[in-house]
Coordinates of C-alpha atoms and ligand atoms in Angstrom, one line a residue:
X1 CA -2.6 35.2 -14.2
X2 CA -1.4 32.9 -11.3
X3 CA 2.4 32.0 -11.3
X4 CA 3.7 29.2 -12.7
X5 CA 4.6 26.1 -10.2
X6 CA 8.1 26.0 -8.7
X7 CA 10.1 23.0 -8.2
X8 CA 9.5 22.0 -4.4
X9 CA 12.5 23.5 -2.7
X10 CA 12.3 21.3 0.6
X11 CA 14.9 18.7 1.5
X12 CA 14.3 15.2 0.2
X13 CA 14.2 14.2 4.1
X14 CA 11.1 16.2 4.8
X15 CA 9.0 15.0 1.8
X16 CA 7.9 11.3 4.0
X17 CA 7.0 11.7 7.8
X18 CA 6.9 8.8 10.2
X19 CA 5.7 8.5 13.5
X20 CA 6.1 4.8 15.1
X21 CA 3.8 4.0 17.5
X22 CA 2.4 0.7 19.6
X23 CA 3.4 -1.2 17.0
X24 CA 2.3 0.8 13.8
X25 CA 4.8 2.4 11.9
X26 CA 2.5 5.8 10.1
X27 CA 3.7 6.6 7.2
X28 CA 3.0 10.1 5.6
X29 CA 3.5 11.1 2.1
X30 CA 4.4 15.0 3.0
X31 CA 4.0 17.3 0.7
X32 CA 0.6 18.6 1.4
X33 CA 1.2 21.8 -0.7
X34 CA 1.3 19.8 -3.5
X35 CA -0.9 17.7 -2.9
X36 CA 1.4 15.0 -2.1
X37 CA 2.0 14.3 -5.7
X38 CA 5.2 11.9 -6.8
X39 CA 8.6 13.9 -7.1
X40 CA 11.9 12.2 -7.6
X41 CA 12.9 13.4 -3.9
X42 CA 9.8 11.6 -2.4
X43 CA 10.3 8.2 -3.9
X44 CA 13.7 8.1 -2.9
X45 CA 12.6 9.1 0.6
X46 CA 9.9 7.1 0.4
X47 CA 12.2 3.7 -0.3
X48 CA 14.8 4.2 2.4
X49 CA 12.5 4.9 5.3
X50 CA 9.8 1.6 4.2
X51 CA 13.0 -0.5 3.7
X52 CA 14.3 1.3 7.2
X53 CA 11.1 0.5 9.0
X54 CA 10.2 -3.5 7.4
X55 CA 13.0 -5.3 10.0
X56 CA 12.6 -3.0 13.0
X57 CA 10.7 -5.1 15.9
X58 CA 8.8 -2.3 17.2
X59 CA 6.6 -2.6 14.0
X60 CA 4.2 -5.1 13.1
X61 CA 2.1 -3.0 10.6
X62 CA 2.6 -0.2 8.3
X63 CA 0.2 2.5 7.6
X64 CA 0.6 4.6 4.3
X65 CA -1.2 7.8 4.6
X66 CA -1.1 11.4 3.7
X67 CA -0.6 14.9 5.0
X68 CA -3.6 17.5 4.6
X69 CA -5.9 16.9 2.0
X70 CA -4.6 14.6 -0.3
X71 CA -3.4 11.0 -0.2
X72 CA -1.2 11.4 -3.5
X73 CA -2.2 13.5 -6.5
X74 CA 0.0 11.3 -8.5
X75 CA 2.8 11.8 -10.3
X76 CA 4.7 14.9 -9.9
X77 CA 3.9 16.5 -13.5
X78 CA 6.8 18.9 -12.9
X79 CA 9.2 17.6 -11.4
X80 CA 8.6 13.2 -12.4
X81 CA 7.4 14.2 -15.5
X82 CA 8.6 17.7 -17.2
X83 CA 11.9 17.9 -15.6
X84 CA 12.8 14.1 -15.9
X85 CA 12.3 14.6 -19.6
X86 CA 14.0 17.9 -20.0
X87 CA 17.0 16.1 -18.7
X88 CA 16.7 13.1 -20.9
X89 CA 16.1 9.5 -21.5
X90 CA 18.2 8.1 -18.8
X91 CA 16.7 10.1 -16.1
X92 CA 13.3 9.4 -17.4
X93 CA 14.0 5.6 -16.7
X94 CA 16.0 6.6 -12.9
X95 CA 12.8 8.7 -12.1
X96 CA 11.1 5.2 -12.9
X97 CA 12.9 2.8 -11.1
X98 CA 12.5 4.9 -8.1
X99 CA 9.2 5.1 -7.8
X100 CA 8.7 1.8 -9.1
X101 CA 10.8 0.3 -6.9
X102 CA 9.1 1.4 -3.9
X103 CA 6.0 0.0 -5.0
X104 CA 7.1 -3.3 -5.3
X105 CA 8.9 -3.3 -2.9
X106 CA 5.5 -2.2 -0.8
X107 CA 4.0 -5.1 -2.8
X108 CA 6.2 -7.9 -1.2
X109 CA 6.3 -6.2 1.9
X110 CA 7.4 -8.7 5.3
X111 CA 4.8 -6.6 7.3
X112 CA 1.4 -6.1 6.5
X113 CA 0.2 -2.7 4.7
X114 CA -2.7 -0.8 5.1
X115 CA -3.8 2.1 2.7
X116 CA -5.3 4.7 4.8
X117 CA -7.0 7.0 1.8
X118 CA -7.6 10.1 3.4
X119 CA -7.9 12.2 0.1
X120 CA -7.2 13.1 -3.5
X121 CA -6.0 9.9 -5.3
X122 CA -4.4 9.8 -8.4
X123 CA -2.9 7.8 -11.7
X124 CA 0.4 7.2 -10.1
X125 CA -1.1 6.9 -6.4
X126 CA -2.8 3.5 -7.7
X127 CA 0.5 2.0 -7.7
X128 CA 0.6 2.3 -4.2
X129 CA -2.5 1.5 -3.5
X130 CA -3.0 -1.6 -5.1
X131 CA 0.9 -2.1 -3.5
X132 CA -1.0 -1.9 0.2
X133 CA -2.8 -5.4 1.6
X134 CA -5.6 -3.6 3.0
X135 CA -7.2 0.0 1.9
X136 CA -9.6 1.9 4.3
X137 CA -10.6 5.7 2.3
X138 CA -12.4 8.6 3.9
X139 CA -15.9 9.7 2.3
X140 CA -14.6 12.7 0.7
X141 CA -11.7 10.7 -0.5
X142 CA -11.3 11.1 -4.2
X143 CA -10.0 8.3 -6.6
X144 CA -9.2 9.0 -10.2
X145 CA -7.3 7.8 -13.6
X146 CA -6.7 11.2 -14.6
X147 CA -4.3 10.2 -17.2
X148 CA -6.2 10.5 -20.4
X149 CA -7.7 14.2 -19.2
X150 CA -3.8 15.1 -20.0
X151 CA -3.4 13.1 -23.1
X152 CA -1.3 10.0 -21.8
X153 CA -2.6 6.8 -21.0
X154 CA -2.5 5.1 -17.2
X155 CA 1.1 4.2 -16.9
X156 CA 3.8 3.2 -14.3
X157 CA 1.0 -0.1 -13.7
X158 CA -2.0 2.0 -13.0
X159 CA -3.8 0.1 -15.5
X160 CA -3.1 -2.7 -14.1
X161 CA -3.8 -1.7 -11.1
X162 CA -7.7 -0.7 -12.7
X163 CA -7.9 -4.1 -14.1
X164 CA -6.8 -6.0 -10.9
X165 CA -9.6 -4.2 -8.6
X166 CA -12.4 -3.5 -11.0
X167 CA -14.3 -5.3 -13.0
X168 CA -13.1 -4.9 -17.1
X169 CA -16.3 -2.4 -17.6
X170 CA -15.7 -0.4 -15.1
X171 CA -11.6 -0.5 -15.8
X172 CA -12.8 0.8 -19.1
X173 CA -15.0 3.3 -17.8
X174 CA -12.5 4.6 -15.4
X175 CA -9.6 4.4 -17.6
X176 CA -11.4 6.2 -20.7
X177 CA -13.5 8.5 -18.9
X178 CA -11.0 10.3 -16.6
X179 CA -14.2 10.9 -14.4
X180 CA -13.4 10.5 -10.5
X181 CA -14.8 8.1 -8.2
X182 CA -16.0 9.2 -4.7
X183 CA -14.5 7.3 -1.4
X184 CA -18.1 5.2 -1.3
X185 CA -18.3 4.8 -4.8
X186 CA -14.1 3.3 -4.6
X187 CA -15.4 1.2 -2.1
X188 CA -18.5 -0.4 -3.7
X189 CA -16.3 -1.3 -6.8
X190 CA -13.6 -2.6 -5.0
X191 CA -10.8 -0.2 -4.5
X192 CA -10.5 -0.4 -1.3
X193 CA -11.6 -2.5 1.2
X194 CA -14.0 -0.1 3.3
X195 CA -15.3 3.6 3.2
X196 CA -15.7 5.2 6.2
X197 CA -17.0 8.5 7.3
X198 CA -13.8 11.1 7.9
X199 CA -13.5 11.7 11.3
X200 CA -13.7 7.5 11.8
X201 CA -10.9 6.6 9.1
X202 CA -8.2 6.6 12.1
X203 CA -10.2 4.8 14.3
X204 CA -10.8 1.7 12.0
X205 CA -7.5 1.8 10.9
X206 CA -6.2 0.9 14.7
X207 CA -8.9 -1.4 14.9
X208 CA -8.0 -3.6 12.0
X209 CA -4.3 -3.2 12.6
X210 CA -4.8 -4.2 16.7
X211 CA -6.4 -7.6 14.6
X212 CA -3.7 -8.1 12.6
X213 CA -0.8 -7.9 15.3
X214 CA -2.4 -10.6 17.2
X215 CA -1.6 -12.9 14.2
X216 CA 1.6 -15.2 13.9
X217 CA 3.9 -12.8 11.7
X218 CA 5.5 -15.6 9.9
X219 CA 2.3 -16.7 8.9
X220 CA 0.8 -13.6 8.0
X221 CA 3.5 -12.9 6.0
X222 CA 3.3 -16.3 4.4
X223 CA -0.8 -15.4 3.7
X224 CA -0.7 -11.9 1.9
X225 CA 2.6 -13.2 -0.6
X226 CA 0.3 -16.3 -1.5
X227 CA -3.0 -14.2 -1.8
X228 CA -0.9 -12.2 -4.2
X229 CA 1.0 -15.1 -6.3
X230 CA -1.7 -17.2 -6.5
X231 CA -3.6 -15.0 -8.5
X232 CA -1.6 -15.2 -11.7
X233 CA -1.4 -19.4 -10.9
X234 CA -3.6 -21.9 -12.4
X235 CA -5.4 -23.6 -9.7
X236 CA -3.0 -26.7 -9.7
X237 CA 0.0 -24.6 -9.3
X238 CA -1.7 -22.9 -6.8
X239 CA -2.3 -25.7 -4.9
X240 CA 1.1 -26.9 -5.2
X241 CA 2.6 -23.4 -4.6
X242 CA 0.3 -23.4 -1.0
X243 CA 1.6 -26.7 -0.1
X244 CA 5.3 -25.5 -0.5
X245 CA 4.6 -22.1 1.5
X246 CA 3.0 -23.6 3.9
X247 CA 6.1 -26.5 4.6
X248 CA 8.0 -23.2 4.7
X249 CA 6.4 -21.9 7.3
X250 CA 6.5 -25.2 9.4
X251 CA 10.4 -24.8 8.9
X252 CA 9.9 -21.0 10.5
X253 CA 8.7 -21.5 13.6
X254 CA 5.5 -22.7 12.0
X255 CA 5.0 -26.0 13.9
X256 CA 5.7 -24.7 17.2
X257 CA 3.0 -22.2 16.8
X258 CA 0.2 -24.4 15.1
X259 CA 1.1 -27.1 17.8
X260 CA 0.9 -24.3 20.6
X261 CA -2.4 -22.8 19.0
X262 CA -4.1 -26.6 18.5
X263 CA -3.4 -27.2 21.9
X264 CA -5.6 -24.1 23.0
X265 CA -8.3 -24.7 21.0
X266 CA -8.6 -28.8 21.5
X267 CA -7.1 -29.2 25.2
X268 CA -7.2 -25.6 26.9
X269 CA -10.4 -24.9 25.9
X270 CA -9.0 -21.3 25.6
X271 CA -9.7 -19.8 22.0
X272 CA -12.2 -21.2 19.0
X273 CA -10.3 -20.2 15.6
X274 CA -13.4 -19.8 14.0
X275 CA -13.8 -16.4 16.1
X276 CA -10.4 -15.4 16.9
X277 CA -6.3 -15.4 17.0
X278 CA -4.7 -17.8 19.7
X279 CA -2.8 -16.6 22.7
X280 CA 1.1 -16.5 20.6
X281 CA 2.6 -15.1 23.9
X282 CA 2.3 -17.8 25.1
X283 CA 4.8 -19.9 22.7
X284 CA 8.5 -19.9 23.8
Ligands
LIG301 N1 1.9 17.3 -10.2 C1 2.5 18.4 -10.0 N2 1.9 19.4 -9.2 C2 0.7 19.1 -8.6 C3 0.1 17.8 -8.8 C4 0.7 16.9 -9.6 N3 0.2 15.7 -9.9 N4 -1.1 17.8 -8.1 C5 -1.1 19.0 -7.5 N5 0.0 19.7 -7.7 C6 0.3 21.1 -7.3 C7 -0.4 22.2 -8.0 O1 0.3 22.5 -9.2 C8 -0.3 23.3 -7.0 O2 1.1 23.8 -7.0 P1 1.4 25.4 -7.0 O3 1.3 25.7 -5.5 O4 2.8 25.4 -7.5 O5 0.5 26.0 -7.9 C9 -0.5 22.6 -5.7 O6 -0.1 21.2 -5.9 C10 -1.9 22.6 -5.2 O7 -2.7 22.1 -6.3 P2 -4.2 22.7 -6.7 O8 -4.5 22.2 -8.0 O9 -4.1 24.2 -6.5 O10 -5.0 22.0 -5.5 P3 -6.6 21.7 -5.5 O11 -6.9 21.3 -4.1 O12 -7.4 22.9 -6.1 O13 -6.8 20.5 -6.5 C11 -6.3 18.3 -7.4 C12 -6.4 19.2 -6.2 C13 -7.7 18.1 -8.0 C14 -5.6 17.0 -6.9 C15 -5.4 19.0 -8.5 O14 -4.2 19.5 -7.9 C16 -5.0 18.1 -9.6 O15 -5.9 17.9 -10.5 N6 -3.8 17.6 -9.6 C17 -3.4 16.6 -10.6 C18 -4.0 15.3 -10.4 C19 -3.5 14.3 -11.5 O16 -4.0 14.3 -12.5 N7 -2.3 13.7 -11.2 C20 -1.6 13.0 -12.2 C21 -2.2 11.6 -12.4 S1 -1.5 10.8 -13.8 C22 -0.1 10.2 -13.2 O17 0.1 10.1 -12.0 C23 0.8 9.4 -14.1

C-alpha cells in the first residue's frame, strides 16, 4: 500500500513563484507535487505577493498560472480541509478568509488578470478562475467540480462560479455529475475564454496581454469593475452606475486622454478606434 500524504514541508515563501517581465507580472501557483492544490501556506503567499505586485509600475498585467502539470487541483484536502478541522472551528473560518480573500481581492483587481489554464483544474481552483478577467486553457487542460465525487457540495463560491459561466443545465450537469470537462469542451461552454493547443498557450497569452497594455489603465480598470458590477444591476442602474464610472474616469486623467485619442482619430488621421488603441505616449 502507498504511504499516506504528508503535510507539504516547504516554506510558505516557495509555495507562489513570480517572474516580472516587460510588463507582465507571471504568477505561479508552486506546488507542482501536489498538484498545486490550496494549502493555508499558499493562500497566504498567494495574497501578499498579488497585493505586492497590483501598485508596482513595472506591471500592467498579471498572469495566474501553474507549475508542472496542474493549474490548481483545488483545495488542499489535507492540509485546507482535514487539518483546518482537526484544529477546530475558528481555524476552519481563518483557512477561509484566506483563500477567500485572495480571490476577491483577484476579483477587483486594478490590473487586468489573465487565467493561463495550463492543467488540472479543480472545485476550489474555480474561485480563481472566475476571479481572472480573461482565461486562456491548454487542450489537455482539465476542468472539474469534483466536489460531490467526495461527498460535499461546490463550496468556497464554486457554484457560483458554475452558474456565472455556464448555462443552468450544464451548471447542473457539472455540479451533479463530478464528470471533468476537457480544455476544448471548457472552452465551448464558456469557462474560459479560448482553448488553445499546449505548446501555443504562452504565446496567446503575450499576445492578448501586448493588447491590453496598449490600453489607457485608468480606463481599463474602470471597464473590467463595471463588466463585473453591472451584471447583478438592473439595466437602469446600470446605466446610471456607467454614467457615474465613467465621470470618474474623466476626473482621472480621463479627459486628457479621450481629448488626446479624439484628436488622433478626427484631426491626425493617425489611428481608427474601430481597429485599434490610440498612441497614449503621446499624452503628457
Ligand atoms: N488535496 C490534497 N492533495 C492533493 C490534491 C488535493 N486537492 N490534489 C493532489 N494532491 C496530492 C496527492 O495526494 C499526491 O500527494 P502525495 O505525493 O502525498 O501522495 C500528489 O498531490 C500528486 O497527486 P496524484 O493524485 O498522485 O496525481 P495525479 O496526476 O495522478 O492526479 C489529480 C491528479 C486528478 C488532480 C488528482 O490528484 C486528484 O484527483 N486530486 C484531487 C482533485 C480534487 O478533487 N480537488 C478538490 C476539489 S474540491 C475543492 O477544492 C473544495
Amino acid at each position: 500500500m502507498s504511504k499516506s500524504s504528508q503535510p507539504d514541508p516547504r516554506p510558505e515563501e516557495e509555495t507562489v513563484r513570480v517572474e516580472v517581465a516587460d510588463g507582465i507580472a507571471w504568477v505561479y501557483f508552486n506546488r507542482p507535487d501536489k498538484r498545486n492544490c490550496m494549502s493555508p501556506k499558499l493562500n497566504r503567499q498567494m495574497m501578499r505577493v498579488i497585493e505586492q505586485l497590483e501598485f508596482r509600475d513595472d506591471v500592467q498585467v498579471l498572469v495566474l498560472t501553474g507549475e508542472g502539470a496542474a493549474w490548481s487541483a483545488g483545495m488542499d484536502l489535507l492540509e485546507y480541509f482535514r487539518m483546518s478541522e482537526e484544529a477546530g472551528l475558528s481555524t476552519v473560518r481563518q483557512s477561509q478568509r484566506e483563500a477567500y480573500g485572495w480571490w476577491e481581492r483577484l476579483r477587483w483587481y486594478e490590473k487586468p488578470t489573465v487565467a493561463m489554464i495550463n492543467g488540472w483544474c479543480f472545485g476550489g481552483g474555480y474561485g480563481p478562475l472566475f476571479a481572472c478577467d480573461l482565461a486562456f486553457c491548454a487542450e489537455s487542460a482539465q476542468f472539474g467540480l469534483s466536489e460531490i465525487n467526495w461527498a460535499i457540495l461546490p463550496g468556497g463560491g464554486a457554484s457560483k462560479v458554475a452558474v456565472e459561466l455556464l448555462g443552468f443545465r450544464d451548471a447542473m450537469y457539472h455540479a451533479m455529475m463530478g464528470e471533468h470537462l476537457s480544455g476544448p469542451e471548457a472552452a465551448a461552454k464558456g469557462l474560459v475564454n479560448e482553448c488553445l493547443p499546449d505548446d501555443q498557450l504562452r504565446a496567446r497569452v503575450i499576445e492578448v496581454c501586448e493588447v491590453l497594455k496598449k490600453k489607457d489603465s485608468h480606463a481599463l480598470r474602470a471597464t473590467k469593475w463595471a463588466i463585473r458590477r453591472v451584471r447583478e444591476m438592473t439595466y437602469d442602474n446600470a446605466q446610471d452606475y456607467l454614467i457615474r464610472a465613467q465621470e470618474a474616469l474623466n476626473d482621472f486623467g480621463g479627459w486628457k486622454m479621450r481629448k488626446e485619442a479624439t484628436r488622433q482619430f478626427l484631426d491626425e488621421k493617425a489611428f481608427k478606434p474601430g481597429l485599434g488603441a490610440f498612441d497614449k505616449s503621446k499624452v503628457s
